[in-house]
Coordinates of C-alpha atoms in Angstrom, one line a residue:
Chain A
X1 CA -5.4 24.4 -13.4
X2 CA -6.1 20.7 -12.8
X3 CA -4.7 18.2 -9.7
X4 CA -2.5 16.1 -10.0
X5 CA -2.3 12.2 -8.2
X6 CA 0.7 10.5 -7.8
X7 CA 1.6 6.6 -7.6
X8 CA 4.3 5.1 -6.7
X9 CA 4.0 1.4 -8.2
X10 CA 6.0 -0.9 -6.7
X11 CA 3.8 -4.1 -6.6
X12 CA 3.9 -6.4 -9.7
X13 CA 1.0 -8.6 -9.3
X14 CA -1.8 -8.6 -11.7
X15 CA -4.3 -7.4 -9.0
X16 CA -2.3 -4.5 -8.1
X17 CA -0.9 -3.1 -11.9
X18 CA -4.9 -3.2 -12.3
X19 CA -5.8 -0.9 -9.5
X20 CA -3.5 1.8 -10.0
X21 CA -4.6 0.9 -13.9
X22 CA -8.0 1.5 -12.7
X23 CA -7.4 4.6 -10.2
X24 CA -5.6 6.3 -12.7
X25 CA -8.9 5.8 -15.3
X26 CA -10.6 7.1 -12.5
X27 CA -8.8 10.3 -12.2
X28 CA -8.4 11.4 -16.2
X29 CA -12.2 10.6 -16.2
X30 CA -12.5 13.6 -13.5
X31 CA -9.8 15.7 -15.4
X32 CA -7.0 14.9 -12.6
X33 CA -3.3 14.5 -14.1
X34 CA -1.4 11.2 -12.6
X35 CA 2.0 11.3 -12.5
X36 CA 3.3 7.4 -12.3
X37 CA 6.8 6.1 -10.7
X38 CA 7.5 2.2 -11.2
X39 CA 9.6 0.7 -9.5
X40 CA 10.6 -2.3 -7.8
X41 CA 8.5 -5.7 -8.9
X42 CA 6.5 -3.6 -11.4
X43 CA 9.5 -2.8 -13.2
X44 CA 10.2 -6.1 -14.1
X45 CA 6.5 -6.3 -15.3
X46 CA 7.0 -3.1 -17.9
X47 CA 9.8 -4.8 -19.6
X48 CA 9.3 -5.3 -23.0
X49 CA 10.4 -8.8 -22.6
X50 CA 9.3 -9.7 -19.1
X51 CA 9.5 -13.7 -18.5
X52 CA 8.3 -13.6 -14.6
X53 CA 5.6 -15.3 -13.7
X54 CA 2.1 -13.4 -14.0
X55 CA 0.2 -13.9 -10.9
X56 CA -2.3 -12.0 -8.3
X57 CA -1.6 -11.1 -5.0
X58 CA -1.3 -13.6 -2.0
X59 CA -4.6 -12.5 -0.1
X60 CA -6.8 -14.8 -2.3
X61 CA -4.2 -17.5 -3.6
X62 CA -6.5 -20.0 -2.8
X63 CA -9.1 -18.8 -5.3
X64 CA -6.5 -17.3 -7.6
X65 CA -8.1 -19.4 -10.6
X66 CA -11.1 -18.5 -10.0
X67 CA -10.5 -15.1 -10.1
X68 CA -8.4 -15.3 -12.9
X69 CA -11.0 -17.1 -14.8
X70 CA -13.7 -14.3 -13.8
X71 CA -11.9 -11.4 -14.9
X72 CA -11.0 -12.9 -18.2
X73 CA -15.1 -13.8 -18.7
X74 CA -15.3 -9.5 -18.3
X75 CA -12.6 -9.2 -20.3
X76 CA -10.6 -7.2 -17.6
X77 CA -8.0 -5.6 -19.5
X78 CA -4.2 -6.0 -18.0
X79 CA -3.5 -2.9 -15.6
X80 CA -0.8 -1.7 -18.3
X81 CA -3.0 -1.6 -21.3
X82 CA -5.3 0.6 -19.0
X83 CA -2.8 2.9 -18.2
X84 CA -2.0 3.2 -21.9
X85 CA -5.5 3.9 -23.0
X86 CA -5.7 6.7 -19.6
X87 CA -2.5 8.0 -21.1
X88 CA -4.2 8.5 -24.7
X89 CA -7.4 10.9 -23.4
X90 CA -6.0 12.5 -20.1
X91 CA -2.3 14.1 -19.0
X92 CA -0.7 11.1 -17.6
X93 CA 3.0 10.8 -17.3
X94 CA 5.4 7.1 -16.4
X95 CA 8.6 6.8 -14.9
X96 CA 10.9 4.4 -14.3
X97 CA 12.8 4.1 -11.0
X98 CA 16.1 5.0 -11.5
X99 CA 17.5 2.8 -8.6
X100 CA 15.8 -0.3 -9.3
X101 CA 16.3 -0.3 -13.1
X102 CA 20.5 -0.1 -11.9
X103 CA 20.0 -3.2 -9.5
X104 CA 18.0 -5.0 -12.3
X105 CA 20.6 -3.7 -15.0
X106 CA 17.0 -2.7 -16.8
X107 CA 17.5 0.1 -19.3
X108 CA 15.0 2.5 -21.0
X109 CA 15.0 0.5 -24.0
X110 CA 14.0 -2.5 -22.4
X111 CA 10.8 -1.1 -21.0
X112 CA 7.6 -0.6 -22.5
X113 CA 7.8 3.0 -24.2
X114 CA 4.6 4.1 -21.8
X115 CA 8.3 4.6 -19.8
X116 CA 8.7 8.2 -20.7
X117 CA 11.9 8.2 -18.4
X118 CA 13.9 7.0 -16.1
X119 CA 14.3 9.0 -12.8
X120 CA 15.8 9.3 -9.2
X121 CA 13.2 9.1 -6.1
X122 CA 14.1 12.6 -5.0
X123 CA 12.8 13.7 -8.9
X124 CA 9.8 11.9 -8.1
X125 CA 9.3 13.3 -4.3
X126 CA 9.5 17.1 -5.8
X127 CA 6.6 16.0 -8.5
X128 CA 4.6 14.7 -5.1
X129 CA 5.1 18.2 -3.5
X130 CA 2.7 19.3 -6.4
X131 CA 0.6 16.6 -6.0
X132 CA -2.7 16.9 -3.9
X133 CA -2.4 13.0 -2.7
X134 CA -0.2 10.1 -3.5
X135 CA -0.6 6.8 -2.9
X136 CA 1.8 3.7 -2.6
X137 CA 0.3 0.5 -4.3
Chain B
X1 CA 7.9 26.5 7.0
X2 CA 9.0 22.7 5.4
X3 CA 6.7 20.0 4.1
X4 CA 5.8 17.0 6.1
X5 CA 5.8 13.8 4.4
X6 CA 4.1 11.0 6.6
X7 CA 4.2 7.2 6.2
X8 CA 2.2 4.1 7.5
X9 CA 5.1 1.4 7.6
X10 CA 2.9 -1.9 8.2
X11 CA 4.6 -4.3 5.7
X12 CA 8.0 -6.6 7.1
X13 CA 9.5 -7.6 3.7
X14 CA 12.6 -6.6 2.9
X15 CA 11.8 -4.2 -0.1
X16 CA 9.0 -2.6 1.7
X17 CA 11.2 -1.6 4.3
X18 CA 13.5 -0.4 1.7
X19 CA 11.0 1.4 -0.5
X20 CA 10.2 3.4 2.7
X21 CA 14.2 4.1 3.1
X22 CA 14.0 5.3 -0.4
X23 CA 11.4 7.3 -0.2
X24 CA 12.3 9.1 3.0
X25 CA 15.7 9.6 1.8
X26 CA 14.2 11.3 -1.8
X27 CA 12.1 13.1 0.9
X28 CA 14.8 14.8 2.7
X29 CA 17.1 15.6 -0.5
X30 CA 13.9 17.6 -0.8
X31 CA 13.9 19.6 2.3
X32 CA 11.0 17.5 3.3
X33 CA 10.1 15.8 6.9
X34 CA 9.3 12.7 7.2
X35 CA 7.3 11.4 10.1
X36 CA 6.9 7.2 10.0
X37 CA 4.7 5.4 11.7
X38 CA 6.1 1.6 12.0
X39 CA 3.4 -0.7 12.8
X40 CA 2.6 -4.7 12.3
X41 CA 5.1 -6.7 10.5
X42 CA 7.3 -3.8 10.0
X43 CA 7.7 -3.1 13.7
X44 CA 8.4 -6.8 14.4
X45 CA 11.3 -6.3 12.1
X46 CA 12.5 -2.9 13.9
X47 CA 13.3 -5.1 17.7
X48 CA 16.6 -5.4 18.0
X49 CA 17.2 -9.5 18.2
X50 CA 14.3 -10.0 15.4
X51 CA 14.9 -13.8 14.7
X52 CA 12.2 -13.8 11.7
X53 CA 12.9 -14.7 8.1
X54 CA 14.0 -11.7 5.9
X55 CA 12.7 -12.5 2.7
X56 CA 11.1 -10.3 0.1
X57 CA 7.4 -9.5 -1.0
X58 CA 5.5 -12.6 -2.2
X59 CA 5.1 -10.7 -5.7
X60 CA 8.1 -12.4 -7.4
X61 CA 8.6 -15.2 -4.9
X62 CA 10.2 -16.9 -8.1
X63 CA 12.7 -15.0 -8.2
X64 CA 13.8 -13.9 -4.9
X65 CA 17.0 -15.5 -5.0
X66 CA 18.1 -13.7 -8.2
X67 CA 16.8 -10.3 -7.1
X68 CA 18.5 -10.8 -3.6
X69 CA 21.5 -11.3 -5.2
X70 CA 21.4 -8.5 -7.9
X71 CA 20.6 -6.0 -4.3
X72 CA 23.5 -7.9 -2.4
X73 CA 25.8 -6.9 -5.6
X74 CA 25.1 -3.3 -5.5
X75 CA 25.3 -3.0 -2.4
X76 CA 21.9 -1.9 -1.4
X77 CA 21.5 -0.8 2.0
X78 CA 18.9 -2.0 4.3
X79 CA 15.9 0.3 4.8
X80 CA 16.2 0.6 8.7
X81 CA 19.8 1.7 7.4
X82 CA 18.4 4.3 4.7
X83 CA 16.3 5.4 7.2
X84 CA 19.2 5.8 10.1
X85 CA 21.0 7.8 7.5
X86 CA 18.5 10.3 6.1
X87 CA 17.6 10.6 9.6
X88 CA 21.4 11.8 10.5
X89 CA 20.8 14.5 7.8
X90 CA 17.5 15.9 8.2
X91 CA 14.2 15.9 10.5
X92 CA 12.6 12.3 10.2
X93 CA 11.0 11.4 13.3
X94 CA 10.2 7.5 13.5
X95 CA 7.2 6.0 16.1
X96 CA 6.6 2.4 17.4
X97 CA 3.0 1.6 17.0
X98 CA 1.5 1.1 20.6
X99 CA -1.4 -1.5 19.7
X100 CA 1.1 -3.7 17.8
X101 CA 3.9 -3.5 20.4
X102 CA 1.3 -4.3 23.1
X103 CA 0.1 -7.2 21.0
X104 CA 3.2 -9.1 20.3
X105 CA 4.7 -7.8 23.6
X106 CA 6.9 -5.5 22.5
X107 CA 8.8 -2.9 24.6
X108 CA 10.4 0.3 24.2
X109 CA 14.0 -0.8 24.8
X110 CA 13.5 -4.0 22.6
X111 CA 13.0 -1.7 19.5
X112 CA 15.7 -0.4 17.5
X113 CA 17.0 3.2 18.9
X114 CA 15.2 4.7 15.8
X115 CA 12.5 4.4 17.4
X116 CA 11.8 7.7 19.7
X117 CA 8.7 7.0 21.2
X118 CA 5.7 4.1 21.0
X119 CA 2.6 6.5 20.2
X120 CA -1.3 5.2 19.3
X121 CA -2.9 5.7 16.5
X122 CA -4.6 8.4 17.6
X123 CA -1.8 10.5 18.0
X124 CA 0.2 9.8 14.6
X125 CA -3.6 10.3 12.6
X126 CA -2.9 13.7 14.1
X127 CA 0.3 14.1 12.6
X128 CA -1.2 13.6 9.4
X129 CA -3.1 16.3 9.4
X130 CA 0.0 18.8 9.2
X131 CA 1.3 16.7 6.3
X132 CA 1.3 17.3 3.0
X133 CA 0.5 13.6 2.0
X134 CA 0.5 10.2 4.1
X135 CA 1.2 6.8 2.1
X136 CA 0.9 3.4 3.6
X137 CA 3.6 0.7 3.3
Chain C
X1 CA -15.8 21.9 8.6
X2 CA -14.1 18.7 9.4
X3 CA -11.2 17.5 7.4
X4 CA -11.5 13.9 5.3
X5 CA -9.0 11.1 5.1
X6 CA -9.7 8.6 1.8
X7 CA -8.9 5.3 2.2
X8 CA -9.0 2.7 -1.1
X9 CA -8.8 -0.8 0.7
X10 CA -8.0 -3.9 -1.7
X11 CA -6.1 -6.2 0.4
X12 CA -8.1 -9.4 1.9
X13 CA -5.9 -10.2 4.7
X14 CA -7.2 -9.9 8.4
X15 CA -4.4 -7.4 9.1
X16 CA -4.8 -4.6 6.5
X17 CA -8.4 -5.1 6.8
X18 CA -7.7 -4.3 10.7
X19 CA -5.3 -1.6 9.5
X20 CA -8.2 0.0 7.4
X21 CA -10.1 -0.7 11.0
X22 CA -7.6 1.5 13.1
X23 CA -6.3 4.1 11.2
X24 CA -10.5 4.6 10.6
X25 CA -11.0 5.0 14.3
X26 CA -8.0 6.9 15.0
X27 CA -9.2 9.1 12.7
X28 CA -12.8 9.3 13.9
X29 CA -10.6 10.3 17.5
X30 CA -9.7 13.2 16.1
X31 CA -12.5 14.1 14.3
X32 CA -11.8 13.3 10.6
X33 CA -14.4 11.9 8.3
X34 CA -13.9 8.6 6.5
X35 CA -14.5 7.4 3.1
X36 CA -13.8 3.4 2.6
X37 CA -13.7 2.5 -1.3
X38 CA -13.7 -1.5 -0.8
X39 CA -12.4 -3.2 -3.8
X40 CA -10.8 -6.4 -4.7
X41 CA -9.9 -9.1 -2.0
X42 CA -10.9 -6.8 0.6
X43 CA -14.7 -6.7 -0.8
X44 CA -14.9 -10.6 -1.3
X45 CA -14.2 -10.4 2.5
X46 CA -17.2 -7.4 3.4
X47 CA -19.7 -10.3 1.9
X48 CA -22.3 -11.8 4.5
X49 CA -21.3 -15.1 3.4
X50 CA -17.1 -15.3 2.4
X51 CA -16.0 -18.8 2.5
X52 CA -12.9 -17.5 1.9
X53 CA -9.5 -18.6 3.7
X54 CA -8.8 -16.0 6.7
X55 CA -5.3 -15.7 7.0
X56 CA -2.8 -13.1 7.4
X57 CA -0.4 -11.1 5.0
X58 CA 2.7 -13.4 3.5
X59 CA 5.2 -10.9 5.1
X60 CA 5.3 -13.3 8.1
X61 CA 3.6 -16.4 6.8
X62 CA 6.5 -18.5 9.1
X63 CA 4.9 -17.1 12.1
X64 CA 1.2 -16.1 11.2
X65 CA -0.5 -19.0 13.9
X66 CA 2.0 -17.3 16.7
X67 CA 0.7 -13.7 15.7
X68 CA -2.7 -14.9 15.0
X69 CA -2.8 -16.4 18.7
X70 CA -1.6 -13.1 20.1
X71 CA -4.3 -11.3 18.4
X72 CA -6.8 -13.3 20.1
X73 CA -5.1 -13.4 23.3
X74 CA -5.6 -9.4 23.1
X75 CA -8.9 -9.9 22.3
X76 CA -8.3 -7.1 19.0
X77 CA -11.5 -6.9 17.6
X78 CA -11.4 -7.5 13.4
X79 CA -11.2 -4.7 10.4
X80 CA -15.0 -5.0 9.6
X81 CA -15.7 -4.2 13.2
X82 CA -13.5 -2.0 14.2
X83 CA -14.8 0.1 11.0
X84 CA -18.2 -0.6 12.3
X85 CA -17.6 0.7 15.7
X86 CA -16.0 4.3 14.2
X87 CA -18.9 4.2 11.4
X88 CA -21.3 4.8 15.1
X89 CA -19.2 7.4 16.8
X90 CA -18.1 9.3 13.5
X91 CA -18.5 10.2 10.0
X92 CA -17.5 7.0 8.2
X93 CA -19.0 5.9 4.6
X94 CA -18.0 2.8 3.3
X95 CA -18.3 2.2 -0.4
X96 CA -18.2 -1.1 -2.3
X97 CA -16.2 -1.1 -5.6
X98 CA -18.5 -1.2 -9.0
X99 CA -16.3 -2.9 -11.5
X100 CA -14.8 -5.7 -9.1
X101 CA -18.6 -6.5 -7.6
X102 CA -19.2 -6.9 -11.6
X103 CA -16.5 -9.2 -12.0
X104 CA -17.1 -11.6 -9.3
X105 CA -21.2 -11.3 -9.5
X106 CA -21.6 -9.4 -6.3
X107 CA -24.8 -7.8 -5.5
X108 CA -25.4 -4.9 -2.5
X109 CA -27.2 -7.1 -0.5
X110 CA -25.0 -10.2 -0.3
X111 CA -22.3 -7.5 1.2
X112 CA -22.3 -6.6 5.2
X113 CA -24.5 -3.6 5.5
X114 CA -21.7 -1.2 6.3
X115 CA -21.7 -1.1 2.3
X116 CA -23.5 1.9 2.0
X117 CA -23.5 1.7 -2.2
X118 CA -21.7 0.3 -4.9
X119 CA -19.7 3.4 -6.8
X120 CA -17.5 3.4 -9.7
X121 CA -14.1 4.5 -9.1
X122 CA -14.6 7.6 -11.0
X123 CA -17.1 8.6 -8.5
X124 CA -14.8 7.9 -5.6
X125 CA -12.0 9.6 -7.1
X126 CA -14.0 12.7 -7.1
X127 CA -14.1 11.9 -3.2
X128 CA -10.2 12.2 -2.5
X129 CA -10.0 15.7 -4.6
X130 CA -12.2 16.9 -1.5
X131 CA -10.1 15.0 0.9
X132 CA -6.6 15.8 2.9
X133 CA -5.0 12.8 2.2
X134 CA -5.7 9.5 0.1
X135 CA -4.3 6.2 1.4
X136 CA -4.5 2.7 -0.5
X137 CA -4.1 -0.7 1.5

């Protein structure tokens, strides 16, 4: 029976939708199931329609062009897209935080349809339980 | 025997703190404990007479007014709140972090009375070992 | 056999990097192997030479010269050497991150010598299933 990893995904800078992009590449590619909860700023990021600004993280804002410019020279794809293309060869599975998308008035059909569902916290907790780490990005 | 959930609270905006009132609550729908570890910007928040801005994470600075509004709408609680409650209903057990508190100052009785005890790193690392997962904040 | 704590660290700020630093040596204190996956901002920050802006996290931006002088006033040491300190007394291996060194044209040796290698993330991955707990800062 494989592991699973879970993520909760709350950040919705570029840097970060990346790195749980990337960790979650990681763990298909060693056979791991990822179980994903959005929430919070990256909900607003998985909208089908999202008009916020795209941006990276605060630690580096004084180079943030730079590093933009970089990882569009490697052709980085966005942290989404890698999720998608994890979800197509391995046993991923997204969800949308039920509580955010109410304060956001954010339904399912507003969100990319990588959102399987939308779910409470305390759903999400019991999938951790099963889960041998989870990590908060 | 019940599962220990374990969390690293370091961050001071106001959705972080909330995220961690989410999650402890989901936790102890669950049946879970939840041991927190409140540390850095987060502890500065948890003194009583804390006179620093409340704002949220720099992720959608853009839009903080809207979002602020949206939360003040439905009426979302604060996460020391969230965390008060789910405390009052099952076994979460929050620490001060002693290097921080020494750093900025910071004594027992200034703390909120959520706070049991101001413990080292050390000791909390050790309560991680018993739990199930630890995520960091 | 000892028990081994994960630890992805992407944030550049002095205090994640420092929280990286602690939670390493508290968990060298109780005898816990580390692994360190640098990535991101926190790996243009391991370089010998980063001219990089040091600053703290945007959480308290309002009063980062206040906490910044309290830090120094308590002569707490930075991440890189608190990490370095643990790295003598205990098990600690500190990995650089593959796909971002490629992105920004880092080589091994322009990064601190704590970097033992440069790994993919699939590699590290394969680290936390052999781990008790994965944490990402």
């Amino acid at each position: 029976m494989s592991k699973t990893m879970s993520i909760v995904l709350a950040s919705g800078t570029i840097d970060k939708i990346a790195a749980a992009g990337v960790i979650t590449s990681g763990a298909v590619a060693n056979g791991i199931d990822v179980n994903i909860f959005v929430t919070f700023w990256a909900l607003m990021k998985f909208r089908k329609h999202d008009d916020t600004v795209n941006k990276l993280s605060y630690d580096g804002s004084e180079i943030s062009d730079f590093v933009m410019k970089k990882m569009a020279e490697k052709h980085i794809q966005g942290g989404i897209e890698m999720i998608r293309n994890a979800k197509e060869v391995g046993n991923v599975h997204v969800y949308g935080c039920a509580l955010m998308a109410d304060v956001m008035d954010i339904k399912k059909e507003d969100l990319d349809p990588i959102i399987e569902d939308i779910i409470g916290v305390g759903e999400f907790v019991s999938m951790t339980e099963e889960s041998y780490t989870t990590i908060f990005i």
